Coordinates of C-alpha atoms in Angstrom, one line a residue:
M547 CA -16.5 0.7 63.6
T548 CA -13.4 -1.3 64.4
T549 CA -13.2 -3.9 67.2
T550 CA -11.3 -7.0 68.1
G551 CA -14.0 -8.5 70.3
G552 CA -17.4 -9.9 69.6
A553 CA -20.8 -8.5 68.6
A554 CA -24.4 -9.2 69.5
F555 CA -26.6 -10.2 66.6
F556 CA -30.4 -10.1 67.0
D557 CA -33.1 -11.6 64.8
L558 CA -36.2 -9.4 64.3
D559 CA -39.6 -11.2 64.2
R560 CA -40.5 -13.2 67.3
T561 CA -37.2 -12.3 68.8
L562 CA -36.8 -8.5 69.2
L563 CA -40.4 -8.1 68.3
A564 CA -43.2 -10.0 70.1
G565 CA -44.7 -10.9 66.7
A566 CA -44.4 -10.4 63.0
S567 CA -43.2 -7.1 61.4
G568 CA -44.9 -8.1 58.2
E569 CA -48.3 -6.8 59.2
V570 CA -46.9 -3.3 59.9
F571 CA -44.9 -3.2 56.6
S572 CA -48.0 -4.4 54.7
R573 CA -50.1 -1.6 56.2
V574 CA -47.6 1.2 55.4
M575 CA -47.0 -0.1 51.9
R576 CA -50.7 0.1 51.2
E577 CA -50.9 3.5 52.7
A578 CA -48.1 4.7 50.5
G579 CA -49.8 3.3 47.4
L580 CA -47.0 0.8 46.8
V581 CA -49.5 -2.1 46.9
N582 CA -53.2 -2.0 46.2
R583 CA -54.6 -4.5 48.7
S584 CA -53.9 -7.2 51.2
L585 CA -53.0 -10.6 49.9
P586 CA -55.7 -13.3 50.2
G587 CA -55.3 -15.1 53.5
E588 CA -52.6 -12.5 54.7
A589 CA -54.1 -12.2 58.2
M590 CA -54.2 -16.0 58.6
L591 CA -50.5 -16.3 57.5
Y592 CA -49.4 -13.7 60.0
K593 CA -51.4 -15.4 62.7
L594 CA -49.7 -18.7 61.8
F595 CA -46.3 -17.1 61.8
N596 CA -46.9 -15.6 65.2
T597 CA -47.9 -19.0 66.5
I598 CA -45.3 -21.3 65.0
G599 CA -42.6 -19.1 63.4
E600 CA -41.0 -19.5 60.0
T601 CA -42.0 -22.2 57.6
L602 CA -40.5 -23.3 54.3
P603 CA -43.6 -22.1 52.3
S604 CA -43.5 -18.6 54.0
M605 CA -39.8 -18.3 53.2
A606 CA -40.3 -19.4 49.7
I607 CA -42.7 -16.4 49.3
A608 CA -40.2 -14.1 51.0
R609 CA -37.5 -15.2 48.4
Q610 CA -39.8 -13.7 45.7
G611 CA -39.7 -10.3 47.4
A612 CA -37.1 -8.8 45.1
N613 CA -39.0 -9.9 42.0
L614 CA -42.3 -8.5 43.5
A615 CA -40.6 -5.2 44.2
K616 CA -39.3 -4.8 40.7
G617 CA -40.1 -1.4 39.2
R618 CA -41.1 0.2 42.5
P619 CA -39.3 3.4 43.5
R620 CA -36.8 2.7 46.3
K621 CA -37.3 6.2 47.8
L622 CA -41.0 5.6 48.3
V623 CA -40.3 2.3 50.1
Q624 CA -37.7 4.0 52.3
Q625 CA -40.3 6.6 53.2
A626 CA -42.9 3.9 54.0
A627 CA -40.3 2.3 56.2
E628 CA -39.7 5.5 58.1
S629 CA -43.5 5.6 58.9
A630 CA -43.3 2.0 60.1
A631 CA -40.4 2.5 62.5
E632 CA -42.5 3.9 65.3
S633 CA -45.0 1.1 65.2
L634 CA -42.3 -1.5 65.2
A635 CA -40.4 0.2 68.1
A636 CA -43.6 -0.2 70.1
M637 CA -43.5 -3.9 69.5
V638 CA -40.0 -4.4 70.9
Q639 CA -40.0 -6.7 73.8
P640 CA -39.4 -5.0 77.2
L641 CA -36.1 -6.7 78.2
A642 CA -34.4 -6.0 74.9
A643 CA -33.2 -2.5 75.9
P644 CA -31.4 -3.6 79.0
L645 CA -29.8 -6.4 77.0
F646 CA -28.6 -3.9 74.4
A647 CA -27.2 -1.8 77.3
E648 CA -25.3 -4.8 78.7
H649 CA -23.7 -5.6 75.4
R650 CA -22.7 -1.9 74.8
A651 CA -21.2 -1.7 78.2
A652 CA -19.1 -4.7 77.3
G653 CA -18.0 -2.9 74.1
R654 CA -20.0 -5.1 71.7
P655 CA -21.7 -3.6 68.7
V656 CA -25.5 -4.5 68.6
V657 CA -26.5 -5.6 65.1
L658 CA -29.9 -6.5 63.6
A659 CA -29.6 -9.6 61.5
T660 CA -32.8 -10.3 59.6
T661 CA -34.2 -11.7 56.4
T662 CA -36.4 -8.6 56.1
P663 CA -35.2 -6.2 53.3
Y664 CA -32.6 -3.7 54.4
D665 CA -34.6 -0.7 53.2
L666 CA -37.5 -1.6 55.3
V667 CA -35.7 -2.3 58.6
K668 CA -32.9 0.4 58.5
P669 CA -35.1 3.2 59.9
F670 CA -36.3 0.9 62.7
A671 CA -32.7 0.0 63.6
D672 CA -31.8 3.6 63.6
R673 CA -34.7 4.5 65.9
L674 CA -33.4 1.8 68.4
G675 CA -29.9 3.1 68.1
L676 CA -28.5 -0.2 66.8
D677 CA -25.0 -0.1 65.4
D678 CA -25.7 -1.8 62.1
V679 CA -28.0 -3.9 60.0
V680 CA -27.3 -7.2 58.2
A681 CA -30.3 -7.8 56.0
T682 CA -31.4 -8.8 52.5
R683 CA -30.7 -6.1 49.9
Y684 CA -32.5 -5.6 46.6
G685 CA -30.7 -4.5 43.4
V686 CA -31.5 -0.9 42.2
N687 CA -31.6 0.5 38.7
D688 CA -30.0 3.8 37.8
D689 CA -33.4 5.5 37.9
G690 CA -33.8 4.5 41.6
T691 CA -36.3 1.7 41.0
Y692 CA -35.7 -1.9 42.2
D693 CA -34.5 -4.1 39.4
G694 CA -35.9 -7.4 40.6
T695 CA -32.6 -9.0 41.8
L696 CA -30.9 -9.5 45.1
D697 CA -27.8 -7.5 45.8
G698 CA -25.9 -10.1 47.9
P699 CA -27.3 -13.2 49.7
F700 CA -30.8 -13.9 50.7
V701 CA -30.2 -13.4 54.4
W702 CA -31.9 -16.5 55.8
S703 CA -30.6 -19.7 57.3
A704 CA -27.1 -20.4 55.8
G705 CA -27.4 -17.2 53.8
K706 CA -27.8 -15.2 57.1
L707 CA -24.7 -16.9 58.5
A708 CA -22.8 -16.0 55.3
A709 CA -23.9 -12.4 55.5
V710 CA -23.0 -12.1 59.2
R711 CA -19.6 -13.7 58.7
E712 CA -18.9 -11.2 55.9
W713 CA -19.9 -8.3 58.2
A714 CA -17.8 -9.7 61.0
T715 CA -14.7 -10.0 58.8
L716 CA -15.2 -6.4 57.6
H717 CA -15.5 -5.1 61.1
N718 CA -12.8 -7.3 62.7
I719 CA -15.4 -9.2 64.8
D720 CA -14.5 -12.5 66.5
M721 CA -17.5 -14.9 66.0
A722 CA -16.3 -17.0 68.9
E723 CA -16.7 -14.0 71.2
S724 CA -20.0 -13.0 69.7
F725 CA -23.7 -13.5 70.8
A726 CA -26.7 -14.4 68.6
Y727 CA -30.4 -14.3 69.5
S728 CA -33.2 -15.9 67.5
D729 CA -36.5 -17.8 67.8
S730 CA -36.1 -19.7 64.5
F731 CA -34.9 -23.2 63.8
Y732 CA -33.7 -21.9 60.5
D733 CA -31.2 -19.7 62.3
T734 CA -29.4 -22.8 63.6
P735 CA -26.3 -22.1 61.4
L736 CA -25.8 -18.7 62.9
L737 CA -26.4 -19.7 66.5
A738 CA -24.0 -22.6 66.0
A739 CA -21.3 -20.3 64.6
V740 CA -21.1 -17.9 67.6
G741 CA -19.6 -18.6 71.0
N742 CA -22.7 -17.5 72.9
P743 CA -26.0 -18.5 71.3
F744 CA -29.3 -17.7 72.9
V745 CA -32.8 -18.9 71.9
V746 CA -35.7 -16.5 72.4
N747 CA -39.4 -17.5 72.2
P748 CA -38.4 -20.7 70.3
D749 CA -40.5 -22.1 67.5
P750 CA -41.3 -25.8 68.0
R751 CA -38.4 -27.1 66.0
M752 CA -36.0 -24.7 67.7
V753 CA -37.2 -26.2 71.0
L754 CA -35.7 -29.5 69.8
M755 CA -32.6 -27.9 68.6
A756 CA -32.0 -25.9 71.7
A757 CA -32.4 -29.1 73.8
A758 CA -30.0 -30.9 71.5
R759 CA -27.4 -28.2 71.6
R760 CA -27.9 -27.3 75.3
W761 CA -28.5 -23.7 74.2
P762 CA -30.1 -21.5 76.8
T763 CA -33.6 -20.2 76.2
I764 CA -34.4 -16.7 77.4
N765 CA -37.5 -14.6 77.6
L766 CA -37.4 -10.9 76.6
S767 CA -41.0 -10.2 77.6
A768 CA -41.7 -8.5 80.9
P769 CA -40.8 -11.0 83.8
T770 CA -43.3 -12.2 86.2
T771 CA -42.6 -13.0 89.9
S772 CA -42.5 -16.7 89.1
D773 CA -39.9 -16.1 86.4
A774 CA -37.4 -14.3 88.6
V775 CA -34.7 -16.2 90.4
D776 CA -33.4 -14.7 93.7
G777 CA -34.8 -11.3 92.6
D778 CA -32.9 -11.3 89.3
T779 CA -35.1 -10.3 86.4
T780 CA -32.5 -10.5 83.6
P781 CA -33.4 -12.5 80.5
V782 CA -31.1 -15.3 81.5
A783 CA -32.6 -15.6 84.9
A784 CA -36.0 -15.6 83.5
S785 CA -35.2 -18.6 81.3
S786 CA -34.6 -20.9 84.3
G787 CA -36.8 -22.4 86.9
A788 CA -40.1 -24.4 87.0
G789 CA -42.0 -21.8 85.1
A790 CA -39.8 -22.1 82.0
N791 CA -39.9 -25.9 82.2
M792 CA -43.7 -25.8 82.3
D793 CA -43.8 -23.5 79.3
L794 CA -41.5 -25.9 77.4
Q795 CA -43.6 -28.9 78.4
R796 CA -46.8 -27.3 77.1
L797 CA -45.1 -26.4 73.9
A798 CA -43.7 -29.9 73.4
L799 CA -47.1 -31.4 74.0
T800 CA -48.9 -28.9 71.8
F801 CA -46.7 -29.2 68.8
V802 CA -46.0 -32.9 68.5
H803 CA -47.1 -32.9 64.9
P804 CA -45.4 -34.1 61.7
V805 CA -45.3 -30.5 60.3
F806 CA -42.8 -29.7 63.0
F807 CA -40.5 -32.5 62.0
P808 CA -39.7 -31.5 58.4
F809 CA -36.7 -33.8 58.4
A810 CA -39.0 -36.9 58.6
K811 CA -42.0 -38.0 56.5
F812 CA -44.5 -40.0 58.6
H813 CA -46.7 -42.8 57.5
I814 CA -48.9 -43.7 60.5
E815 CA -51.6 -46.4 60.7
G816 CA -53.8 -47.9 63.4
T817 CA -54.0 -45.1 65.9
E818 CA -57.6 -46.0 66.5
R819 CA -56.3 -49.0 68.4
I820 CA -54.9 -46.8 71.1
P821 CA -57.6 -46.5 73.8
S822 CA -59.3 -43.1 73.8
H823 CA -59.2 -43.1 77.6
G824 CA -57.9 -45.1 80.5
P825 CA -54.5 -46.7 81.0
A826 CA -52.5 -48.6 78.4
I827 CA -48.9 -49.6 78.0
I828 CA -47.5 -48.6 74.6
V829 CA -44.6 -50.8 73.5
G830 CA -42.4 -50.4 70.4
N831 CA -39.2 -51.7 68.9
H832 CA -36.1 -49.6 69.4
R833 CA -34.2 -48.5 66.3
S834 CA -33.2 -44.9 67.1
Y835 CA -33.2 -42.1 69.6
F836 CA -35.9 -40.7 67.3
D837 CA -38.3 -43.5 68.3
P838 CA -40.0 -41.6 71.2
A839 CA -40.7 -38.7 68.8
A840 CA -42.2 -41.0 66.3
I841 CA -44.4 -42.6 69.0
G842 CA -45.3 -39.2 70.3
V843 CA -46.5 -38.0 66.8
A844 CA -48.7 -41.1 66.5
I845 CA -50.2 -40.8 69.9
A846 CA -50.8 -37.0 69.4
R847 CA -53.4 -38.0 66.8
T848 CA -55.5 -39.4 69.6
E849 CA -55.3 -36.1 71.5
R850 CA -53.8 -38.0 74.4
T851 CA -50.5 -37.4 76.1
V852 CA -48.0 -40.1 77.0
R853 CA -45.3 -40.7 79.6
F854 CA -42.1 -42.4 78.4
L855 CA -40.4 -45.0 80.6
G856 CA -36.8 -45.3 79.4
K857 CA -33.2 -45.9 80.4
K858 CA -31.1 -43.1 81.8
E859 CA -29.2 -42.8 78.5
V860 CA -32.3 -41.9 76.6
F861 CA -33.0 -39.0 78.9
D862 CA -29.5 -37.9 78.5
A863 CA -29.7 -38.0 74.7
P864 CA -29.9 -34.6 72.9
V865 CA -33.3 -33.4 71.8
I866 CA -35.5 -36.4 72.6
G867 CA -34.3 -37.0 76.1
Q868 CA -35.0 -33.5 77.5
L869 CA -38.4 -33.4 75.8
A870 CA -39.3 -36.8 77.2
A871 CA -38.4 -35.6 80.6
L872 CA -40.4 -32.5 80.3
M873 CA -43.4 -34.5 79.2
G874 CA -43.3 -36.4 82.5
G875 CA -40.9 -39.2 81.5
I876 CA -39.9 -41.8 84.0
R877 CA -36.2 -42.4 84.1
V878 CA -34.7 -45.8 84.7
D879 CA -31.1 -46.2 86.0
R880 CA -30.5 -49.9 85.3
G881 CA -27.4 -50.0 87.5
T882 CA -29.4 -49.5 90.7
G883 CA -31.7 -52.4 90.2
S884 CA -34.5 -50.3 91.8
D885 CA -38.2 -51.0 91.2
E886 CA -39.0 -47.4 91.8
P887 CA -39.4 -46.6 88.0
L888 CA -41.7 -49.6 87.6
Q889 CA -43.8 -48.4 90.5
A890 CA -43.9 -44.9 89.1
A891 CA -45.2 -46.3 85.8
A892 CA -47.8 -48.3 87.7
D893 CA -48.9 -45.2 89.5
A894 CA -49.2 -43.3 86.2
L895 CA -51.3 -46.1 84.8
A896 CA -53.5 -46.1 87.9
K897 CA -54.3 -42.5 87.1
G898 CA -55.4 -43.5 83.6
D899 CA -52.2 -42.3 81.8
L900 CA -50.5 -43.9 78.8
V901 CA -47.0 -45.2 79.5
A902 CA -44.7 -45.9 76.6
M903 CA -41.6 -48.1 76.7
M904 CA -39.1 -50.0 74.5
P905 CA -38.9 -53.6 75.8
Q906 CA -35.6 -54.1 74.1
G907 CA -34.1 -51.8 76.6
T908 CA -31.5 -50.4 74.2
I909 CA -30.9 -50.0 70.5
P910 CA -29.2 -53.2 69.2
R911 CA -25.7 -52.5 68.0
G912 CA -23.8 -53.7 65.0
E913 CA -25.0 -56.9 63.4
A914 CA -27.5 -57.4 66.2
F915 CA -29.4 -54.4 64.9
Y916 CA -30.4 -56.5 61.8
E917 CA -31.5 -59.7 63.5
P918 CA -35.0 -60.6 62.5
I919 CA -36.0 -61.9 65.9
L920 CA -36.5 -59.1 68.5
K921 CA -35.5 -59.8 72.0
G922 CA -37.1 -58.0 74.9
R923 CA -36.6 -57.5 78.6
W924 CA -39.3 -58.4 81.0
G925 CA -40.3 -54.9 82.2
A926 CA -43.4 -54.4 80.0
A927 CA -44.7 -57.9 80.9
R928 CA -44.1 -57.2 84.6
L929 CA -45.9 -53.8 84.4
A930 CA -48.8 -55.4 82.6
A931 CA -49.1 -58.2 85.2
L932 CA -48.9 -55.6 88.0
T933 CA -51.6 -53.3 86.6
G934 CA -53.7 -55.3 84.2
A935 CA -53.3 -52.4 81.7
P936 CA -53.6 -53.5 78.0
V937 CA -50.4 -53.7 76.1
I938 CA -50.6 -51.9 72.7
P939 CA -47.7 -52.8 70.2
I940 CA -46.2 -50.3 67.8
G941 CA -43.9 -51.2 64.9
L942 CA -41.4 -48.6 64.0
W943 CA -39.4 -48.5 60.8
G944 CA -37.2 -45.8 59.3
T945 CA -36.4 -43.9 62.4
E946 CA -32.8 -45.0 62.1
K947 CA -32.6 -43.0 58.8
V948 CA -33.6 -39.8 60.6
W949 CA -31.2 -40.4 63.5
P950 CA -28.7 -43.3 62.9
R951 CA -27.2 -45.0 65.9
S952 CA -23.8 -43.7 64.7
A953 CA -24.9 -40.1 64.8
R954 CA -24.8 -37.8 67.8
L955 CA -27.7 -35.7 66.5
P956 CA -30.6 -36.3 64.1
N957 CA -30.2 -35.0 60.5
V958 CA -32.6 -32.0 61.1
L959 CA -31.4 -30.2 58.0
N960 CA -32.6 -32.9 55.5
V961 CA -35.9 -31.3 54.6
V962 CA -35.7 -31.7 50.9
T963 CA -35.8 -35.5 50.7
P964 CA -36.6 -36.6 54.3
P965 CA -36.7 -40.4 55.0
T966 CA -40.1 -42.0 55.6
V967 CA -40.8 -43.1 59.2
T968 CA -43.5 -45.8 59.4
V969 CA -45.5 -46.1 62.6
T970 CA -48.0 -49.0 62.8
V971 CA -50.2 -49.6 65.8
G972 CA -51.5 -53.1 66.5
D973 CA -54.2 -54.7 68.5
A974 CA -53.7 -55.2 72.2
V975 CA -51.5 -58.2 72.9
P976 CA -53.3 -61.2 74.6
L977 CA -51.2 -62.1 77.7
A978 CA -51.6 -65.0 80.2
Y979 CA -50.0 -63.0 83.1
E980 CA -48.5 -66.2 84.4
D981 CA -45.0 -66.2 83.1
V982 CA -43.2 -62.8 82.3
A983 CA -40.8 -64.6 80.0
A984 CA -43.6 -66.1 77.9
D985 CA -45.5 -62.8 77.9
T986 CA -42.4 -60.9 76.8
V987 CA -42.1 -63.3 73.8
E988 CA -45.7 -62.6 72.9
I989 CA -45.2 -58.8 73.2
M990 CA -42.1 -58.9 70.9
R991 CA -43.9 -61.2 68.4
A992 CA -46.7 -58.7 68.2
I993 CA -44.3 -55.9 67.5
M994 CA -42.4 -58.0 64.8
N995 CA -45.7 -58.7 63.1
L996 CA -46.2 -54.9 62.5
L997 CA -42.8 -54.5 60.8
P998 CA -42.3 -54.8 57.0
E999 CA -41.5 -58.2 55.5
E1000 CA -37.8 -57.2 54.9
S1001 CA -37.4 -57.1 58.7
R1002 CA -38.1 -60.8 59.0
V1003 CA -35.5 -61.9 56.5
A1004 CA -32.2 -63.0 57.9
R1005 CA -29.2 -61.5 56.1
R1006 CA -25.7 -60.4 56.6
P1007 CA -25.5 -56.6 56.7
T1008 CA -22.7 -54.7 54.9
E1009 CA -19.8 -53.1 56.7
A1010 CA -21.4 -49.7 56.1
E1011 CA -24.7 -50.9 57.6
I1012 CA -22.9 -52.3 60.7
A1013 CA -21.0 -49.1 61.2
A1014 CA -24.3 -47.1 61.0
A1015 CA -25.7 -49.3 63.8
L1016 CA -22.8 -48.6 66.2
P1017 CA -22.6 -45.6 68.5
A1018 CA -20.3 -42.7 67.5
G1019 CA -16.8 -43.5 68.7
Y1020 CA -17.6 -47.1 69.5
K1021 CA -14.5 -49.0 70.6
G1022 CA -15.9 -52.5 71.6
D1023 CA -16.3 -55.7 69.8
Q1024 CA -19.5 -55.4 67.8
Y1025 CA -19.6 -59.2 67.2
K1026 CA -20.3 -59.7 70.9
E1027 CA -23.3 -57.3 70.9
A1028 CA -25.7 -60.1 69.9
T1029 CA -25.1 -61.8 73.2
R1030 CA -24.9 -58.7 75.4
R1031 CA -28.7 -58.1 75.4
P1032 CA -31.4 -58.2 76.4
G1033 CA -31.1 -59.4 79.9
E1034 CA -34.1 -59.8 82.2
D1035 CA -34.8 -56.5 84.0

């Protein structure tokens, strides 16, 4: 196989297949006498995988596969894999075949790229007529038994990218011309390395990553009438339109949970102070574009949903902006001076919704970020006076470690030592509803009282701290930032 163009790389579980291949492999291995019984909780683990995709614990177990296979005859495993191929082929999603055909017509090899051991998936790939397989390989003794080692990389996350790159170099494949398809957040390195990444059936974290990277999300299951656009039922067409947005919204609302943000460790207090029903205005300090996610995680504990009222730039921000919009966010374009966003928020409160906003209006920049006195705009106080809804303060701390102001994206790969994000919910702020400026001061004071003591100590930040609190590529005079905000609107 020699080519000077690209290739198409497909993940296996939850991408080509609708669910997990592990159940099939487990069954055929038992039938072949290679394992004696199911693992405790095996069915539950597969159900969890089918729902949320790969997790670090599940992949830690997968890494032990070579050691667990030690001493088993390779030939028997290959025979078991042959018997699994038919069952796996029946699980392939309906629109995979036409996608294969499209790539082949363009002269691209179609390659299975999976963590699953090579000896298990090769018969399946052959049955589908795929051009090659990039997969985890186990070492083999001279007597044909597995020796308990890996022969090459563990083909997962960065290891999968390394294996694919090695294959591409060997076959003269241009990664910039290549396509990659996966559901998994952990395949981010591979998708980022090709010129044409596509997300299929994304796990909750991949929803965030796809939004951040503007990667298209496609559906390889059978299209419905509502999925099709102008009669086109290709996977790309099925990924667009209101139906896809509704699916993404449900997913975002369902999986706002700390387990799906492994790059942050949450410490949350006081959620019982959020009303269990009826309207409320949630107000928090603004330290990072990750703030809406932190507030969302806290509010999710109450089993309520929330609509975010925020400036246009927040909705344009990678990851959080698109999710906030899909969750019914209310966009504010400050340049227009329009009261329409405020009225939309009032309408939402009249329906009994929660509305969240950051009264500061923007993340303070440079030295202003470290000022102990928080300055707010009048919007929250105006909304409270207009509706009579209670104002619930939230103090946020540590979100800037997850997504610094100086970074274009959050550090989603820091899952080993994630920073702690503290979310503290306070009692409703008593307001006079007579003077929006005075009420704004009370709102900001209530938020400040929820922050750690160190936030209230005036100090001069270091140059590194100042740089971290400036936008990427900032060209202005950061010393003027303290007087630039907050304004009144």
